[in-house]
């Protein structure tokens, strides 16, 4: 059964089992004037699920029907993905789309804590903090 108001995207037909992800997507896409979610956190979740399953980017790309470059772009949070891509990636990872959209990875809490701290700083100090963090991250990675 296709959910009223939501046409099938690509080759995927949205059934009543997918109502929750469509509701979540609709809620996100209307929040904050269309700015829906942090793509970096989504990318972190995709990477965490992929790595926890022992999959390479190539394997995920093949299973989701997207390119390896697209997987890389998603994991780095560079672009906001289409709903159909989220659904296909979720199916390839054997998780629900809501797991990708809403679940936290261990790093999400740390990222949010750092983001909150930096957002409370004056602009000059925030820029300096980001520069220092980038330097430290380059040293440890």
Coordinates of N, CA and C in Angstrom, one line a residue:
X1 N 0.8 -1.2 0.0 CA 0.0 0.0 0.0 C 0.9 1.2 0.0
X2 N 0.7 2.2 -0.9 CA 1.4 3.4 -0.9 C 0.8 4.4 0.0
X3 N 1.6 5.1 0.8 CA 1.0 6.1 1.7 C 0.6 7.3 0.9
X4 N -0.6 7.7 1.3 CA -1.2 8.9 0.6 C -0.3 10.1 0.7
X5 N 0.0 10.8 -0.3 CA 0.8 12.0 -0.3 C 2.2 11.8 -0.5
X6 N 2.7 10.5 -0.5 CA 4.1 10.2 -0.6 C 4.3 9.3 -1.8
X7 N 4.7 9.8 -2.9 CA 4.9 8.9 -4.1 C 6.1 8.0 -3.9
X8 N 6.1 7.0 -4.6 CA 7.3 6.1 -4.6 C 8.5 6.9 -5.1
X9 N 9.6 6.7 -4.5 CA 10.8 7.4 -5.0 C 11.7 6.3 -5.6
X10 N 12.2 6.6 -6.8 CA 13.1 5.6 -7.4 C 12.3 4.3 -7.6
X11 N 13.0 3.2 -7.2 CA 12.4 1.9 -7.4 C 11.7 1.4 -6.1
X12 N 11.7 2.3 -5.1 CA 11.2 1.9 -3.8 C 9.8 2.4 -3.6
X13 N 8.9 1.5 -3.2 CA 7.6 1.8 -2.9 C 7.4 1.9 -1.3
X14 N 6.9 3.0 -0.9 CA 6.8 3.2 0.6 C 5.5 2.6 1.1
X15 N 5.6 1.6 1.9 CA 4.5 0.9 2.5 C 4.2 1.4 3.9
X16 N 3.1 0.9 4.4 CA 2.7 1.4 5.8 C 3.8 1.1 6.8
X17 N 4.7 0.2 6.6 CA 5.8 -0.1 7.6 C 6.8 1.1 7.6
X18 N 6.8 1.9 6.5 CA 7.7 3.0 6.5 C 7.1 4.3 6.9
X19 N 5.9 4.3 7.4 CA 5.2 5.5 7.8 C 6.1 6.3 8.8
X20 N 6.8 5.6 9.8 CA 7.5 6.3 10.8 C 8.7 7.1 10.2
X21 N 9.4 6.6 9.2 CA 10.5 7.3 8.6 C 10.0 8.5 7.8
X22 N 8.8 8.3 7.1 CA 8.3 9.4 6.4 C 7.8 10.5 7.3
X23 N 7.2 10.2 8.4 CA 6.8 11.2 9.4 C 8.0 11.9 9.9
X24 N 9.1 11.2 10.2 CA 10.3 11.8 10.7 C 10.9 12.8 9.7
X25 N 10.9 12.3 8.5 CA 11.5 13.1 7.4 C 10.7 14.4 7.2
X26 N 9.4 14.2 7.2 CA 8.5 15.4 7.0 C 8.7 16.4 8.1
X27 N 8.8 15.9 9.4 CA 9.0 16.7 10.5 C 10.3 17.5 10.4
X28 N 11.4 16.8 10.0 CA 12.7 17.4 9.9 C 12.7 18.4 8.7
X29 N 12.1 18.1 7.6 CA 12.2 19.0 6.5 C 11.4 20.2 6.6
X30 N 10.4 20.2 7.6 CA 9.6 21.4 7.8 C 10.2 22.2 9.0
X31 N 11.1 21.7 9.7 CA 11.6 22.4 10.9 C 12.7 23.4 10.4
X32 N 12.8 24.4 11.2 CA 13.9 25.4 11.0 C 13.9 25.9 9.5
X33 N 12.7 26.1 9.0 CA 12.7 26.7 7.6 C 13.3 25.8 6.6
X34 N 13.3 24.5 6.7 CA 13.8 23.6 5.7 C 15.2 23.1 6.1
X35 N 15.9 23.7 7.1 CA 17.1 23.1 7.5 C 16.8 22.0 8.4
X36 N 17.1 20.7 8.0 CA 16.5 19.6 8.7 C 17.4 18.9 9.7
X37 N 18.6 18.6 9.4 CA 19.5 17.9 10.4 C 20.9 18.1 10.1
X38 N 21.7 17.8 11.1 CA 23.2 17.9 10.9 C 23.7 16.7 10.1
X39 N 24.1 17.0 8.9 CA 24.6 16.0 7.9 C 25.8 15.3 8.4
X40 N 26.6 16.0 9.2 CA 27.8 15.4 9.8 C 27.5 14.3 10.8
X41 N 26.4 14.5 11.6 CA 26.0 13.5 12.5 C 25.4 12.3 11.8
X42 N 24.7 12.6 10.7 CA 24.1 11.5 9.9 C 25.3 10.7 9.3
X43 N 26.3 11.4 8.8 CA 27.4 10.7 8.2 C 28.2 9.9 9.2
X44 N 28.3 10.4 10.4 CA 28.9 9.6 11.5 C 28.2 8.4 11.8
X45 N 26.8 8.4 11.8 CA 26.0 7.3 12.1 C 26.2 6.2 10.9
X46 N 26.2 6.7 9.7 CA 26.3 5.8 8.6 C 27.7 5.1 8.7
X47 N 28.7 5.8 8.9 CA 30.1 5.2 9.1 C 30.1 4.2 10.2
X48 N 29.5 4.6 11.4 CA 29.6 3.8 12.5 C 28.8 2.4 12.3
X49 N 27.6 2.5 11.7 CA 26.9 1.3 11.3 C 27.7 0.5 10.3
X50 N 28.3 1.1 9.3 CA 29.0 0.4 8.3 C 30.2 -0.3 8.9
X51 N 31.0 0.4 9.7 CA 32.1 -0.2 10.3 C 31.8 -1.3 11.3
X52 N 30.7 -1.1 12.0 CA 30.3 -2.2 13.0 C 29.8 -3.5 12.3
X53 N 29.5 -3.4 11.1 CA 29.1 -4.5 10.3 C 30.3 -5.1 9.4
X54 N 31.4 -4.5 9.6 CA 32.6 -4.9 8.9 C 32.5 -4.7 7.4
X55 N 31.7 -3.7 7.0 CA 31.6 -3.4 5.5 C 32.6 -2.3 5.1
X56 N 33.0 -2.4 3.9 CA 33.8 -1.4 3.3 C 32.8 -0.4 2.6
X57 N 33.4 0.8 2.2 CA 32.5 1.7 1.5 C 32.1 1.1 0.2
X58 N 33.0 0.3 -0.4 CA 32.6 -0.3 -1.7 C 31.4 -1.3 -1.5
X59 N 31.5 -2.0 -0.5 CA 30.4 -3.0 -0.2 C 29.1 -2.3 0.1
X60 N 29.1 -1.2 0.9 CA 27.9 -0.4 1.1 C 27.4 0.2 -0.1
X61 N 28.3 0.7 -0.9 CA 27.8 1.4 -2.2 C 27.1 0.3 -3.1
X62 N 27.7 -0.8 -3.2 CA 27.1 -1.9 -4.0 C 25.7 -2.3 -3.5
X63 N 25.6 -2.5 -2.2 CA 24.4 -2.9 -1.6 C 23.3 -1.9 -1.6
X64 N 23.7 -0.6 -1.6 CA 22.7 0.5 -1.6 C 22.4 1.0 -3.0
X65 N 23.2 0.6 -4.0 CA 23.0 1.0 -5.3 C 23.4 2.5 -5.6
X66 N 24.5 2.9 -4.9 CA 25.0 4.2 -5.1 C 26.5 4.1 -5.3
X67 N 27.2 5.1 -5.7 CA 28.6 5.1 -6.0 C 29.4 5.1 -4.7
X68 N 30.7 4.7 -4.7 CA 31.6 4.8 -3.6 C 31.8 6.2 -3.2
X69 N 31.9 7.1 -4.2 CA 32.1 8.5 -4.0 C 30.9 9.1 -3.2
X70 N 29.7 8.6 -3.5 CA 28.5 9.1 -2.8 C 28.5 8.6 -1.4
X71 N 28.9 7.4 -1.1 CA 29.1 6.9 0.3 C 30.1 7.8 1.0
X72 N 31.2 8.1 0.4 CA 32.2 9.0 1.0 C 31.6 10.4 1.3
X73 N 30.8 10.9 0.4 CA 30.2 12.2 0.6 C 29.2 12.2 1.7
X74 N 28.4 11.1 1.8 CA 27.4 10.9 2.9 C 28.2 10.9 4.2
X75 N 29.2 10.0 4.3 CA 29.9 9.8 5.6 C 30.6 11.1 6.0
X76 N 31.0 11.9 5.1 CA 31.7 13.2 5.5 C 30.7 14.3 5.8
X77 N 29.4 14.0 5.5 CA 28.3 15.0 5.8 C 28.4 16.2 4.9
X78 N 28.8 16.0 3.7 CA 29.0 17.1 2.7 C 27.7 17.6 2.1
X79 N 26.8 16.7 1.8 CA 25.5 17.0 1.2 C 24.4 16.3 1.9
X80 N 23.2 17.0 1.9 CA 22.0 16.4 2.5 C 21.5 15.4 1.5
X81 N 21.3 14.1 1.9 CA 20.9 13.1 1.0 C 19.4 13.1 0.7
X82 N 19.0 12.5 -0.3 CA 17.6 12.3 -0.6 C 17.0 11.3 0.3
X83 N 15.7 11.3 0.5 CA 15.1 10.3 1.3 C 15.3 8.9 0.7
X84 N 15.2 8.8 -0.6 CA 15.5 7.4 -1.2 C 16.9 6.9 -0.9
X85 N 17.8 7.8 -0.9 CA 19.2 7.4 -0.5 C 19.3 6.9 0.9
X86 N 18.6 7.6 1.8 CA 18.7 7.2 3.2 C 18.0 5.8 3.4
X87 N 16.9 5.6 2.7 CA 16.2 4.3 2.8 C 17.1 3.2 2.2
X88 N 17.7 3.5 1.1 CA 18.5 2.4 0.5 C 19.8 2.1 1.3
X89 N 20.4 3.1 1.9 CA 21.6 2.9 2.7 C 21.1 2.2 4.0
X90 N 20.0 2.6 4.6 CA 19.5 1.9 5.8 C 19.2 0.4 5.5
X91 N 18.6 0.1 4.4 CA 18.3 -1.3 4.0 C 19.7 -2.1 3.8
X92 N 20.6 -1.4 3.2 CA 21.9 -2.1 3.0 C 22.6 -2.4 4.3
X93 N 22.4 -1.5 5.3 CA 23.1 -1.7 6.6 C 22.2 -2.5 7.5
X94 N 21.0 -2.9 7.1 CA 20.1 -3.6 7.9 C 19.7 -2.9 9.2
X95 N 19.4 -1.6 9.0 CA 18.9 -0.8 10.1 C 17.7 0.0 9.5
X96 N 16.9 0.6 10.4 CA 15.8 1.4 9.9 C 16.3 2.8 9.5
X97 N 15.6 3.5 8.6 CA 16.0 4.9 8.3 C 16.0 5.8 9.5
X98 N 15.1 5.5 10.5 CA 15.1 6.3 11.7 C 16.4 6.0 12.5
X99 N 17.0 4.8 12.4 CA 18.2 4.6 13.1 C 19.3 5.6 12.6
X100 N 19.3 5.8 11.3 CA 20.3 6.7 10.6 C 19.9 8.1 11.0
X101 N 18.7 8.5 11.0 CA 18.3 9.9 11.2 C 18.3 10.3 12.7
X102 N 18.0 9.4 13.6 CA 17.8 9.7 15.0 C 18.8 9.2 16.0
X103 N 19.3 8.0 15.7 CA 20.2 7.3 16.6 C 21.5 8.1 16.9
X104 N 22.0 8.0 18.0 CA 23.3 8.6 18.4 C 24.4 7.6 18.3
X105 N 25.5 8.1 17.8 CA 26.8 7.4 17.9 C 27.5 7.9 19.1
X106 N 28.5 7.2 19.7 CA 29.2 7.8 20.8 C 29.8 9.2 20.5
X107 N 30.2 9.4 19.3 CA 30.8 10.7 19.0 C 29.8 11.8 18.9
X108 N 28.5 11.5 18.7 CA 27.5 12.6 18.5 C 27.5 13.4 19.8
X109 N 27.5 12.8 21.0 CA 27.5 13.6 22.2 C 28.7 14.5 22.4
X110 N 29.9 13.9 22.0 CA 31.1 14.8 22.1 C 31.0 15.9 21.1
X111 N 30.6 15.7 19.9 CA 30.5 16.7 18.9 C 29.5 17.8 19.4
X112 N 28.4 17.4 19.9 CA 27.4 18.4 20.4 C 27.9 19.2 21.6
X113 N 28.7 18.5 22.4 CA 29.3 19.2 23.6 C 30.3 20.3 23.1
X114 N 31.1 19.9 22.1 CA 32.1 20.9 21.6 C 31.4 22.0 20.8
X115 N 30.4 21.6 20.1 CA 29.6 22.6 19.3 C 29.0 23.6 20.3
X116 N 28.4 23.2 21.3 CA 27.8 24.0 22.3 C 28.8 25.0 23.0
X117 N 29.9 24.4 23.4 CA 31.0 25.2 24.0 C 31.5 26.3 23.0
X118 N 31.7 25.9 21.8 CA 32.2 26.9 20.8 C 31.2 28.0 20.5
X119 N 29.9 27.6 20.4 CA 28.9 28.5 20.1 C 28.7 29.6 21.2
X120 N 29.2 29.3 22.4 CA 29.1 30.3 23.5 C 30.2 31.2 23.5
X121 N 31.2 31.0 22.7 CA 32.4 31.9 22.6 C 32.2 33.1 21.7
X122 N 32.9 34.2 21.9 CA 32.9 35.3 21.0 C 33.5 34.8 19.7
X123 N 33.2 35.4 18.5 CA 33.6 34.9 17.2 C 35.1 34.7 17.1
X124 N 35.9 35.6 17.6 CA 37.4 35.5 17.5 C 37.9 34.3 18.3
X125 N 37.4 34.1 19.5 CA 37.8 32.9 20.3 C 37.3 31.6 19.7
X126 N 36.1 31.7 19.1 CA 35.5 30.4 18.5 C 36.4 30.0 17.3
X127 N 36.8 31.0 16.5 CA 37.7 30.7 15.4 C 39.1 30.1 15.9
X128 N 39.6 30.7 16.9 CA 40.9 30.2 17.5 C 40.7 28.8 18.0
X129 N 39.6 28.5 18.7 CA 39.3 27.2 19.2 C 39.2 26.1 18.1
X130 N 38.6 26.5 17.0 CA 38.5 25.6 15.9 C 39.9 25.3 15.3
X131 N 40.7 26.4 15.2 CA 42.0 26.2 14.6 C 42.8 25.3 15.5
X132 N 42.7 25.5 16.8 CA 43.5 24.6 17.8 C 43.0 23.2 17.7
X133 N 41.7 23.0 17.6 CA 41.2 21.6 17.5 C 41.6 21.0 16.2
X134 N 41.6 21.7 15.1 CA 42.1 21.1 13.9 C 43.5 20.7 13.9
X135 N 44.3 21.5 14.6 CA 45.8 21.2 14.8 C 45.9 19.9 15.6
X136 N 45.2 19.8 16.7 CA 45.3 18.7 17.5 C 44.8 17.4 16.8
X137 N 43.7 17.5 16.1 CA 43.2 16.4 15.3 C 44.1 15.9 14.2
X138 N 44.8 16.8 13.6 CA 45.8 16.5 12.6 C 46.9 15.7 13.2
X139 N 47.3 16.0 14.5 CA 48.4 15.3 15.2 C 48.0 13.9 15.6
X140 N 46.7 13.7 15.9 CA 46.3 12.4 16.5 C 45.8 11.5 15.4
X141 N 45.5 11.9 14.2 CA 44.9 11.1 13.2 C 46.0 10.7 12.2

